[in-house]
GROMACS .gro file of C-alpha atoms in nm:
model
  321
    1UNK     CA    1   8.620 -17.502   8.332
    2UNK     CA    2   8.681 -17.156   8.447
    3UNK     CA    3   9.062 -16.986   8.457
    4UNK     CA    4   9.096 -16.712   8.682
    5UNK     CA    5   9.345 -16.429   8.581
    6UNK     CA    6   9.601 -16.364   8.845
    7UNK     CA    7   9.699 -16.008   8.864
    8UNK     CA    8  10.044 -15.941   8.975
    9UNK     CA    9  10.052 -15.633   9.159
   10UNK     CA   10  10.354 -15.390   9.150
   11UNK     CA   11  10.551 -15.326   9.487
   12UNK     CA   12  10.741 -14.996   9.522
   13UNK     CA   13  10.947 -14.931   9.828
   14UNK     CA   14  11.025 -14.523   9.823
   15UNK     CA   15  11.299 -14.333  10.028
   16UNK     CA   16  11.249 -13.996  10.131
   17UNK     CA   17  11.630 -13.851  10.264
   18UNK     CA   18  11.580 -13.525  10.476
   19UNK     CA   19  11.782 -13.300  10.652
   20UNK     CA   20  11.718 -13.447  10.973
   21UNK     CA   21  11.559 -13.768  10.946
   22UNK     CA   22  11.532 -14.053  10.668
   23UNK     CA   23  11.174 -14.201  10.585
   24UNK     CA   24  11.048 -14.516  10.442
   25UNK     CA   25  10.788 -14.639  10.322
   26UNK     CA   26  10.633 -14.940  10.035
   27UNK     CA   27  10.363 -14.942   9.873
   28UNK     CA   28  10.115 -15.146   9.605
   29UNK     CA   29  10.043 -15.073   9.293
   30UNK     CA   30   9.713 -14.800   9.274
   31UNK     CA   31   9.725 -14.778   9.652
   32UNK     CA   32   9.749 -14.475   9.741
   33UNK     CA   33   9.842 -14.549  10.148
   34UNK     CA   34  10.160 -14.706  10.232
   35UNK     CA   35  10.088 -15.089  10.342
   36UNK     CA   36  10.428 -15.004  10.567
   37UNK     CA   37  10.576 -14.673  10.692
   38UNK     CA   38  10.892 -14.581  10.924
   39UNK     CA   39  11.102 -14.287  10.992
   40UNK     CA   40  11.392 -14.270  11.198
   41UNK     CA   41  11.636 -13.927  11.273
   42UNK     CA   42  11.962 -13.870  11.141
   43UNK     CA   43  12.241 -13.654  11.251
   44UNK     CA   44  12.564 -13.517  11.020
   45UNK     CA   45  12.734 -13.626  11.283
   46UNK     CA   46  12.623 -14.003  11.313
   47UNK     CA   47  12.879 -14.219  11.140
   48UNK     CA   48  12.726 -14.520  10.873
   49UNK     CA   49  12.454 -14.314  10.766
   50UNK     CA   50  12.361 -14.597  10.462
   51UNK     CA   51  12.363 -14.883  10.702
   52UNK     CA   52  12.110 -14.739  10.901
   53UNK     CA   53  11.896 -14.678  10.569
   54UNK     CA   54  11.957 -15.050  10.528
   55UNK     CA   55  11.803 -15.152  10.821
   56UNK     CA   56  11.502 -14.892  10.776
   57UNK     CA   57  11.382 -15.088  10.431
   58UNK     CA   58  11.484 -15.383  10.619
   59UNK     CA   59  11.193 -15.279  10.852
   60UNK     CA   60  10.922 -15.219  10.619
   61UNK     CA   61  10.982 -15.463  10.353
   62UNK     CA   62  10.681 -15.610  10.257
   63UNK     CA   63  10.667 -15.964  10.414
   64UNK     CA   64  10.589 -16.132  10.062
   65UNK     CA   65  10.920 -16.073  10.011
   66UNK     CA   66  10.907 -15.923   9.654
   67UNK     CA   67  10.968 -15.560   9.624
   68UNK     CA   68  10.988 -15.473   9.176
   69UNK     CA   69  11.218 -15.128   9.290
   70UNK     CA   70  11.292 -14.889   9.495
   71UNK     CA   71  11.293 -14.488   9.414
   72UNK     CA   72  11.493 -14.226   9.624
   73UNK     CA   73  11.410 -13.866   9.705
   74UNK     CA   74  11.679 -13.612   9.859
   75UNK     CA   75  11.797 -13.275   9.883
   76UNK     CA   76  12.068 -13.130   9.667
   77UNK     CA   77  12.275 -13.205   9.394
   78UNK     CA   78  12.265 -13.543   9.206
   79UNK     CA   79  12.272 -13.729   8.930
   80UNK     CA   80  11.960 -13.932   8.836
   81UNK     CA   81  12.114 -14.125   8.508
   82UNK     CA   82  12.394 -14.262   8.713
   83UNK     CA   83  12.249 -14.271   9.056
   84UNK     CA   84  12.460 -14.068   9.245
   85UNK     CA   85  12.448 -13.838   9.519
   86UNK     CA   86  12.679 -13.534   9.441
   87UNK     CA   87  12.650 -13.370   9.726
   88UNK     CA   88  12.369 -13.334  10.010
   89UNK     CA   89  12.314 -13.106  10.329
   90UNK     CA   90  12.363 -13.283  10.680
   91UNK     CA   91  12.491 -13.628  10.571
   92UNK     CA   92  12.891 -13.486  10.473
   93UNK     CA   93  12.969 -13.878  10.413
   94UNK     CA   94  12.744 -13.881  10.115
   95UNK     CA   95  12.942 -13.708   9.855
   96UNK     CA   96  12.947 -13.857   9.503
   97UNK     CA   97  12.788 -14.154   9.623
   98UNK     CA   98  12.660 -14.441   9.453
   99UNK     CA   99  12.341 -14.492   9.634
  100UNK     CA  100  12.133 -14.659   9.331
  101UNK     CA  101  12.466 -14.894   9.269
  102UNK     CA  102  12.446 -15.001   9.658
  103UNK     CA  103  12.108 -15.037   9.709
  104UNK     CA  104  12.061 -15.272   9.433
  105UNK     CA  105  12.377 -15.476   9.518
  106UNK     CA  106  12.222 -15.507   9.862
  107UNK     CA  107  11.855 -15.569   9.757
  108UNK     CA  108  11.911 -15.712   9.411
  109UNK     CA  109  11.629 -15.520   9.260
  110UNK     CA  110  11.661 -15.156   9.054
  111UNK     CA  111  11.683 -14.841   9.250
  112UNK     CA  112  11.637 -14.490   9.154
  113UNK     CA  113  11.693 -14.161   9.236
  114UNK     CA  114  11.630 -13.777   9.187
  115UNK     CA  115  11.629 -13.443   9.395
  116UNK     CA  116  11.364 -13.374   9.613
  117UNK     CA  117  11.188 -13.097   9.406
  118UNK     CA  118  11.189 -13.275   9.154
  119UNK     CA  119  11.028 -13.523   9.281
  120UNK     CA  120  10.767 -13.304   9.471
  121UNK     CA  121  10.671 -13.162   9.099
  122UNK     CA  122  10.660 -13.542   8.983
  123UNK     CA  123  10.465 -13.655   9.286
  124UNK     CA  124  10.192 -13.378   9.262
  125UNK     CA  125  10.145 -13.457   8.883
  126UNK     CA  126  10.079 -13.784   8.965
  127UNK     CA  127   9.892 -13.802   9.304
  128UNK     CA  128   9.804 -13.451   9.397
  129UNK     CA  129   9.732 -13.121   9.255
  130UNK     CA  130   9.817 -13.179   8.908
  131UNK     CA  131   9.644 -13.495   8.835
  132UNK     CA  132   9.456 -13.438   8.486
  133UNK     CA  133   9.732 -13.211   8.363
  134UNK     CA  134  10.013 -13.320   8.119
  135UNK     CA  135  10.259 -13.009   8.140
  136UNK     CA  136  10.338 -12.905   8.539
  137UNK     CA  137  10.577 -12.643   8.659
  138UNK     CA  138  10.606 -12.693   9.068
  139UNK     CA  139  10.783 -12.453   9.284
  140UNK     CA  140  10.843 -12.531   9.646
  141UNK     CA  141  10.913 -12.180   9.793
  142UNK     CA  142  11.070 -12.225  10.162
  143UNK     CA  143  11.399 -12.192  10.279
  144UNK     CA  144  11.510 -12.152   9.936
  145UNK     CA  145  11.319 -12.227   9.591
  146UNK     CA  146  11.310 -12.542   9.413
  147UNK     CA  147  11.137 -12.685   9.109
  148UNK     CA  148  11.051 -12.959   8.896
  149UNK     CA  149  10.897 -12.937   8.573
  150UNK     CA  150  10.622 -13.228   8.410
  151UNK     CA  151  10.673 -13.220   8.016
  152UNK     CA  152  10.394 -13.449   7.847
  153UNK     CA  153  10.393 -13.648   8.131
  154UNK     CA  154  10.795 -13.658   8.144
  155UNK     CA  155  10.985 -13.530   8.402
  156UNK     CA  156  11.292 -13.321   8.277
  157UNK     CA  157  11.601 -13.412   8.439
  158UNK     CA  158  11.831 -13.306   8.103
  159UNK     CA  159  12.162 -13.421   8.028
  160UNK     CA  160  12.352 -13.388   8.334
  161UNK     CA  161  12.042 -13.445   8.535
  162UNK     CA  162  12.064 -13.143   8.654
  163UNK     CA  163  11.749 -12.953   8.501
  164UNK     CA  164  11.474 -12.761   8.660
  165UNK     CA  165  11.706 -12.544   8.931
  166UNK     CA  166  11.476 -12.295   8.872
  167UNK     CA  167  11.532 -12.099   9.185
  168UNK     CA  168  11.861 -12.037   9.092
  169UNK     CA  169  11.778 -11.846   8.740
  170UNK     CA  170  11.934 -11.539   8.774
  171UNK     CA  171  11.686 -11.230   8.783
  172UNK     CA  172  11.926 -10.942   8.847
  173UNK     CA  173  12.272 -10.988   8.734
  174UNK     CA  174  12.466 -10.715   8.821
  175UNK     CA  175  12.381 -10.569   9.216
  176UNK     CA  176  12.158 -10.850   9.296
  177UNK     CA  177  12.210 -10.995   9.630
  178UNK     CA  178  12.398 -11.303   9.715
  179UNK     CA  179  12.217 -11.625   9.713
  180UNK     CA  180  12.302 -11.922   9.897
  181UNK     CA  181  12.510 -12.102   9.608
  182UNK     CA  182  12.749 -11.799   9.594
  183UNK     CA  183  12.627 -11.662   9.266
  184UNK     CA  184  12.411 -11.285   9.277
  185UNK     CA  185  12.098 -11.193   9.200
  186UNK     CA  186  11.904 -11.579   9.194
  187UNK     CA  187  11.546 -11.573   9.208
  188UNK     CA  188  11.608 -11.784   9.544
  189UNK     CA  189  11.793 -11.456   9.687
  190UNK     CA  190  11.463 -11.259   9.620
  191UNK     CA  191  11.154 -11.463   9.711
  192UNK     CA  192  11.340 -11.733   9.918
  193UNK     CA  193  11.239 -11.757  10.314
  194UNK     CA  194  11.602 -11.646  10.333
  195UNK     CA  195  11.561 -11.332  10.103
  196UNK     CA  196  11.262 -11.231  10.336
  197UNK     CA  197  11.484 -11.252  10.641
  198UNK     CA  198  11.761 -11.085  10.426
  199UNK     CA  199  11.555 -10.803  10.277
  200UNK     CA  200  11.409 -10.714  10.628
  201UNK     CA  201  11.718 -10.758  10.822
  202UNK     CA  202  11.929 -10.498  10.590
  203UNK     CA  203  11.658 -10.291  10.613
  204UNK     CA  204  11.661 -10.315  10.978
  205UNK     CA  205  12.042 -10.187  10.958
  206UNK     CA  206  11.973  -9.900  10.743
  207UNK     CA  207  11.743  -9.768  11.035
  208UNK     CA  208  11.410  -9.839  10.944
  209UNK     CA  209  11.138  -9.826  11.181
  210UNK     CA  210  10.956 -10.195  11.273
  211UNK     CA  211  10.807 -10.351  11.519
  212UNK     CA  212  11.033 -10.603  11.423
  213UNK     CA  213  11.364 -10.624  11.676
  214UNK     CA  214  11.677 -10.528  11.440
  215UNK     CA  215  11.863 -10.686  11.719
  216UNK     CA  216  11.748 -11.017  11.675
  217UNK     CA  217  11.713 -11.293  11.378
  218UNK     CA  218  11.370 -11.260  11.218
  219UNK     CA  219  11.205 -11.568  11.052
  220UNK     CA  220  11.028 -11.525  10.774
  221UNK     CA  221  10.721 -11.626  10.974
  222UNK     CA  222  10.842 -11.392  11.202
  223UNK     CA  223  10.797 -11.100  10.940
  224UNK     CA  224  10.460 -11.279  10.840
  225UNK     CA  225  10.275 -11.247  11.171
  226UNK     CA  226  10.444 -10.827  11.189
  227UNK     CA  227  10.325 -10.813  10.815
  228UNK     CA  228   9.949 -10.924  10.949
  229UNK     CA  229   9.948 -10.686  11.234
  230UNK     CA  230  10.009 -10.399  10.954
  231UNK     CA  231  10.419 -10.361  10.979
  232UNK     CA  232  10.503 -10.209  10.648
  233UNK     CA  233  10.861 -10.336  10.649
  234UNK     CA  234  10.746 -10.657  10.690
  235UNK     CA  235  10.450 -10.587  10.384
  236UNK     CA  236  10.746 -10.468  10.139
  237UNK     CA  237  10.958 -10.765  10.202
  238UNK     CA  238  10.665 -11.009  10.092
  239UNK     CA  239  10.617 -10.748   9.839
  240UNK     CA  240  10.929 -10.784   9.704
  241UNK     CA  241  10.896 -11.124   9.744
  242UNK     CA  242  10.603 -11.129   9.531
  243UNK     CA  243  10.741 -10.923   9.261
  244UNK     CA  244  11.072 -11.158   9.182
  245UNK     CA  245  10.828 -11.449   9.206
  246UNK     CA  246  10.657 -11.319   8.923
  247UNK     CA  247  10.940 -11.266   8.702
  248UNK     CA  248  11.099 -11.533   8.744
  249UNK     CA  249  10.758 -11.779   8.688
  250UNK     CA  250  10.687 -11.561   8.393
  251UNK     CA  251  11.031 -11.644   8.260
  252UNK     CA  252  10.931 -12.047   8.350
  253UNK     CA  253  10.567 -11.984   8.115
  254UNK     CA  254  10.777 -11.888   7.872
  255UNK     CA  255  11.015 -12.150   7.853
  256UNK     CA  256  10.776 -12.462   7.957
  257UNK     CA  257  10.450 -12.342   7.857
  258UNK     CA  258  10.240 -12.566   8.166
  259UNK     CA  259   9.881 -12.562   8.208
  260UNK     CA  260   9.931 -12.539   8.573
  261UNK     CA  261  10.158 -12.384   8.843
  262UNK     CA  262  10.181 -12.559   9.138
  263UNK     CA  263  10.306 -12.403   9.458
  264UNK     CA  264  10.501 -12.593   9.754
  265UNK     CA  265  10.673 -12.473  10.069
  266UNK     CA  266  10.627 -12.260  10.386
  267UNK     CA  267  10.679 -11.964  10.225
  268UNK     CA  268  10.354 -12.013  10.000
  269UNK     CA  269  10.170 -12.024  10.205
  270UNK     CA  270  10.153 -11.651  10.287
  271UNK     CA  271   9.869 -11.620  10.084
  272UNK     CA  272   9.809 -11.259   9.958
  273UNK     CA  273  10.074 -11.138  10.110
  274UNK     CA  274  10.248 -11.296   9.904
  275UNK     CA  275  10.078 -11.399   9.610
  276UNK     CA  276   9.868 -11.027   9.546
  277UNK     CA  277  10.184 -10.894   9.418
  278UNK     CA  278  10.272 -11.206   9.270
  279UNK     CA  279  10.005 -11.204   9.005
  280UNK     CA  280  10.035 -10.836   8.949
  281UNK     CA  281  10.414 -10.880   8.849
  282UNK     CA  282  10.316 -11.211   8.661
  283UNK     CA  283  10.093 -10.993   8.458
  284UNK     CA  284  10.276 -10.746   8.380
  285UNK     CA  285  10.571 -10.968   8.267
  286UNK     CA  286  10.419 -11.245   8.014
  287UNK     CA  287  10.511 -11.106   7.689
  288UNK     CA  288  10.156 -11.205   7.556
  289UNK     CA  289   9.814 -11.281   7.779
  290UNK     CA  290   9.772 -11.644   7.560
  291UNK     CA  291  10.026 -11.786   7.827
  292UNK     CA  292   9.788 -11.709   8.057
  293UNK     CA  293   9.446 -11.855   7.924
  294UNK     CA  294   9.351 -12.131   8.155
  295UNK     CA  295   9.669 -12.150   8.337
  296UNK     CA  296   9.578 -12.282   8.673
  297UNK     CA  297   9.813 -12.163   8.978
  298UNK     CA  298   9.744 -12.353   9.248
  299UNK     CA  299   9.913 -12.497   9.586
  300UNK     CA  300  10.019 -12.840   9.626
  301UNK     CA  301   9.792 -13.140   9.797
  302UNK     CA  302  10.078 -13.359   9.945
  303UNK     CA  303  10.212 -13.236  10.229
  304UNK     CA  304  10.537 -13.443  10.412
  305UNK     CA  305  10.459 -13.740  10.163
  306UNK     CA  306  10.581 -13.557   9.845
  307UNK     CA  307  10.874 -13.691   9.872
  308UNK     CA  308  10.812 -14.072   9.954
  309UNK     CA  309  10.571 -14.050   9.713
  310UNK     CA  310  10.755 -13.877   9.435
  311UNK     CA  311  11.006 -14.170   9.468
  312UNK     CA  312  10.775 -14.405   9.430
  313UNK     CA  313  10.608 -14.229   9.105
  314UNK     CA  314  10.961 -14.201   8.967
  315UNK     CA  315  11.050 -14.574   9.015
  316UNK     CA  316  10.716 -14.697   8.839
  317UNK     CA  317  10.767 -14.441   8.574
  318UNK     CA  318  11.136 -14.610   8.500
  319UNK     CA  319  10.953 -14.938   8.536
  320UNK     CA  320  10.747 -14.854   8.245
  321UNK     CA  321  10.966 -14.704   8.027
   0.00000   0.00000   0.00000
């Protein structure tokens, strides 16, 4: 008589918290497509901001019924070993928070959590552009620069949790310009969507000529589609860009040591505008060329579902260990 072997297959329901909307989704074990997916919008201003997060994994639970964990992805400040939410932009309710704590007393099944760029670098390791590779820095460079950093298929989090801020290394000390935490001279400050705008917009002040209008707020796509049509203020603030980029990822190959740099965010997507001076400045800042011997630098694969599914490669990573 013949036994078959029944195969119980891992359920991960991951939570992606945004800015401006939250995002659900669960999925199976070595599927990569969610077998359920929801989003819904959120507002600072709209008052029980968990119990509509409730209801959204209430929605896409799977109908079996068993869900093994759930893994949580947002923005800003928090700590991963005790589940908390320090601090996070648009939801002002959601300081310190227990989120892990509440979501398994609601669920009854273990929940993690961990930034967003972090999870991004953990996701793309996993699913995307750094599949294959067992060391992985990631930078997302958009509105500001994040990172997360893969160490023999590890993610670093550190003691406090707090690891990997790489876009707020400092790069110039002393006359740097002031980045968004309220320290001078970050790498975030420099090569940041923000230190674009910034760059071009004191410029602008000082009287130099663009076909940019000084009397308006210039995105950095803005300056992107001037740069394109030849503006060289526009050029030298990607330039610039590029060249505190460098340094600061040079100062990451020297500390972490990766096999591959993976690239995220609006901002990197400027191609050689961006990324021209980029490698020149990389170059010229390694303190030897071995660091650079089949170090790939690439951009990332995943799109909008970095998140979701970094949360779901951190919960089945906790799973296993």
């Amino acid at each position: 008589m013949a036994y078959g072997i029944i195969v119980l297959m891992r359920t991960i329901v991951s939570i992606d918290i945004g800015g401006t909307q939250l995002r659900a989704a669960a999925y199976i074990q070595d599927q990569r497509e969610a077998i359920a997916h929801k989003r819904v919008k959120t507002k600072a201003s709209e008052p029980d901001t968990f119990g509509r997060l409730v209801k959204l994994i209430e929605d896409i639970w799977p109908k079996t019924g068993k869900v093994d964990a759930i893994g949580v992805s947002i923005p800003g400040p928090v700590d991963p070993h005790s589940g908390i939410i320090m601090l996070t932009p648009n939801i002002k309710e959601w300081r310190d928070f227990p989120i892990t704590a509440k979501l398994t007393g609601h669920f009854g099944v273990p929940a993690f959590l961990d930034n967003d760029a972090n999870l991004a670098g953990l996701a793309e390791w996993k699913f995307g552009a750094g599949r294959g590779h067992h060391d992985v820095l990631y930078l997302t460079v958009s509105t500001g620069v994040g990172g997360g950093v893969i160490i023999k298929d590890r993610l670093l989090q550190g003691y406090h949790g707090l690891a990997a801020e790489l876009g707020h290394t400092t790069i110039q000390a002393e006359n740097g310009p002031l980045c968004g935490c309220g320290q001078y001279g970050h790498l975030e400050s420099y090569s940041s969507g923000t230190g674009i705008e910034r760059f071009v917009a004191e410029q602008l002040r000082a009287g130099r000529e663009s076909v940019l209008n000084p009397e308006k707020k210039n995105s950095a796509h803005d300056i992107s589609e001037a740069a394109k049509q030849g503006d060289a203020l526009s050029i030298e603030a990607y330039q610039v860009a590029g060249k505190y980029l460098g340094i600061g990822v040079a100062n990451f190959l020297h500390v972490f040591d990766p096999s591959i740099v993976i690239f995220g965010g609006g901002v990197s997507q400027s191609g050689p505008l961006l990324f021209d001076t980029f490698n020149e400045s990389l170059k010229e800042r390694v303190i030897h060329p071995r660091y650079l011997e089949g170090l790939v630098i690439t951009r990332a694969e995943l799109g909008d579902d970095s998140g979701l599914l970094g949360a779901r490669a951190l919960a089945e990573l906790k799973l296993d260990s």
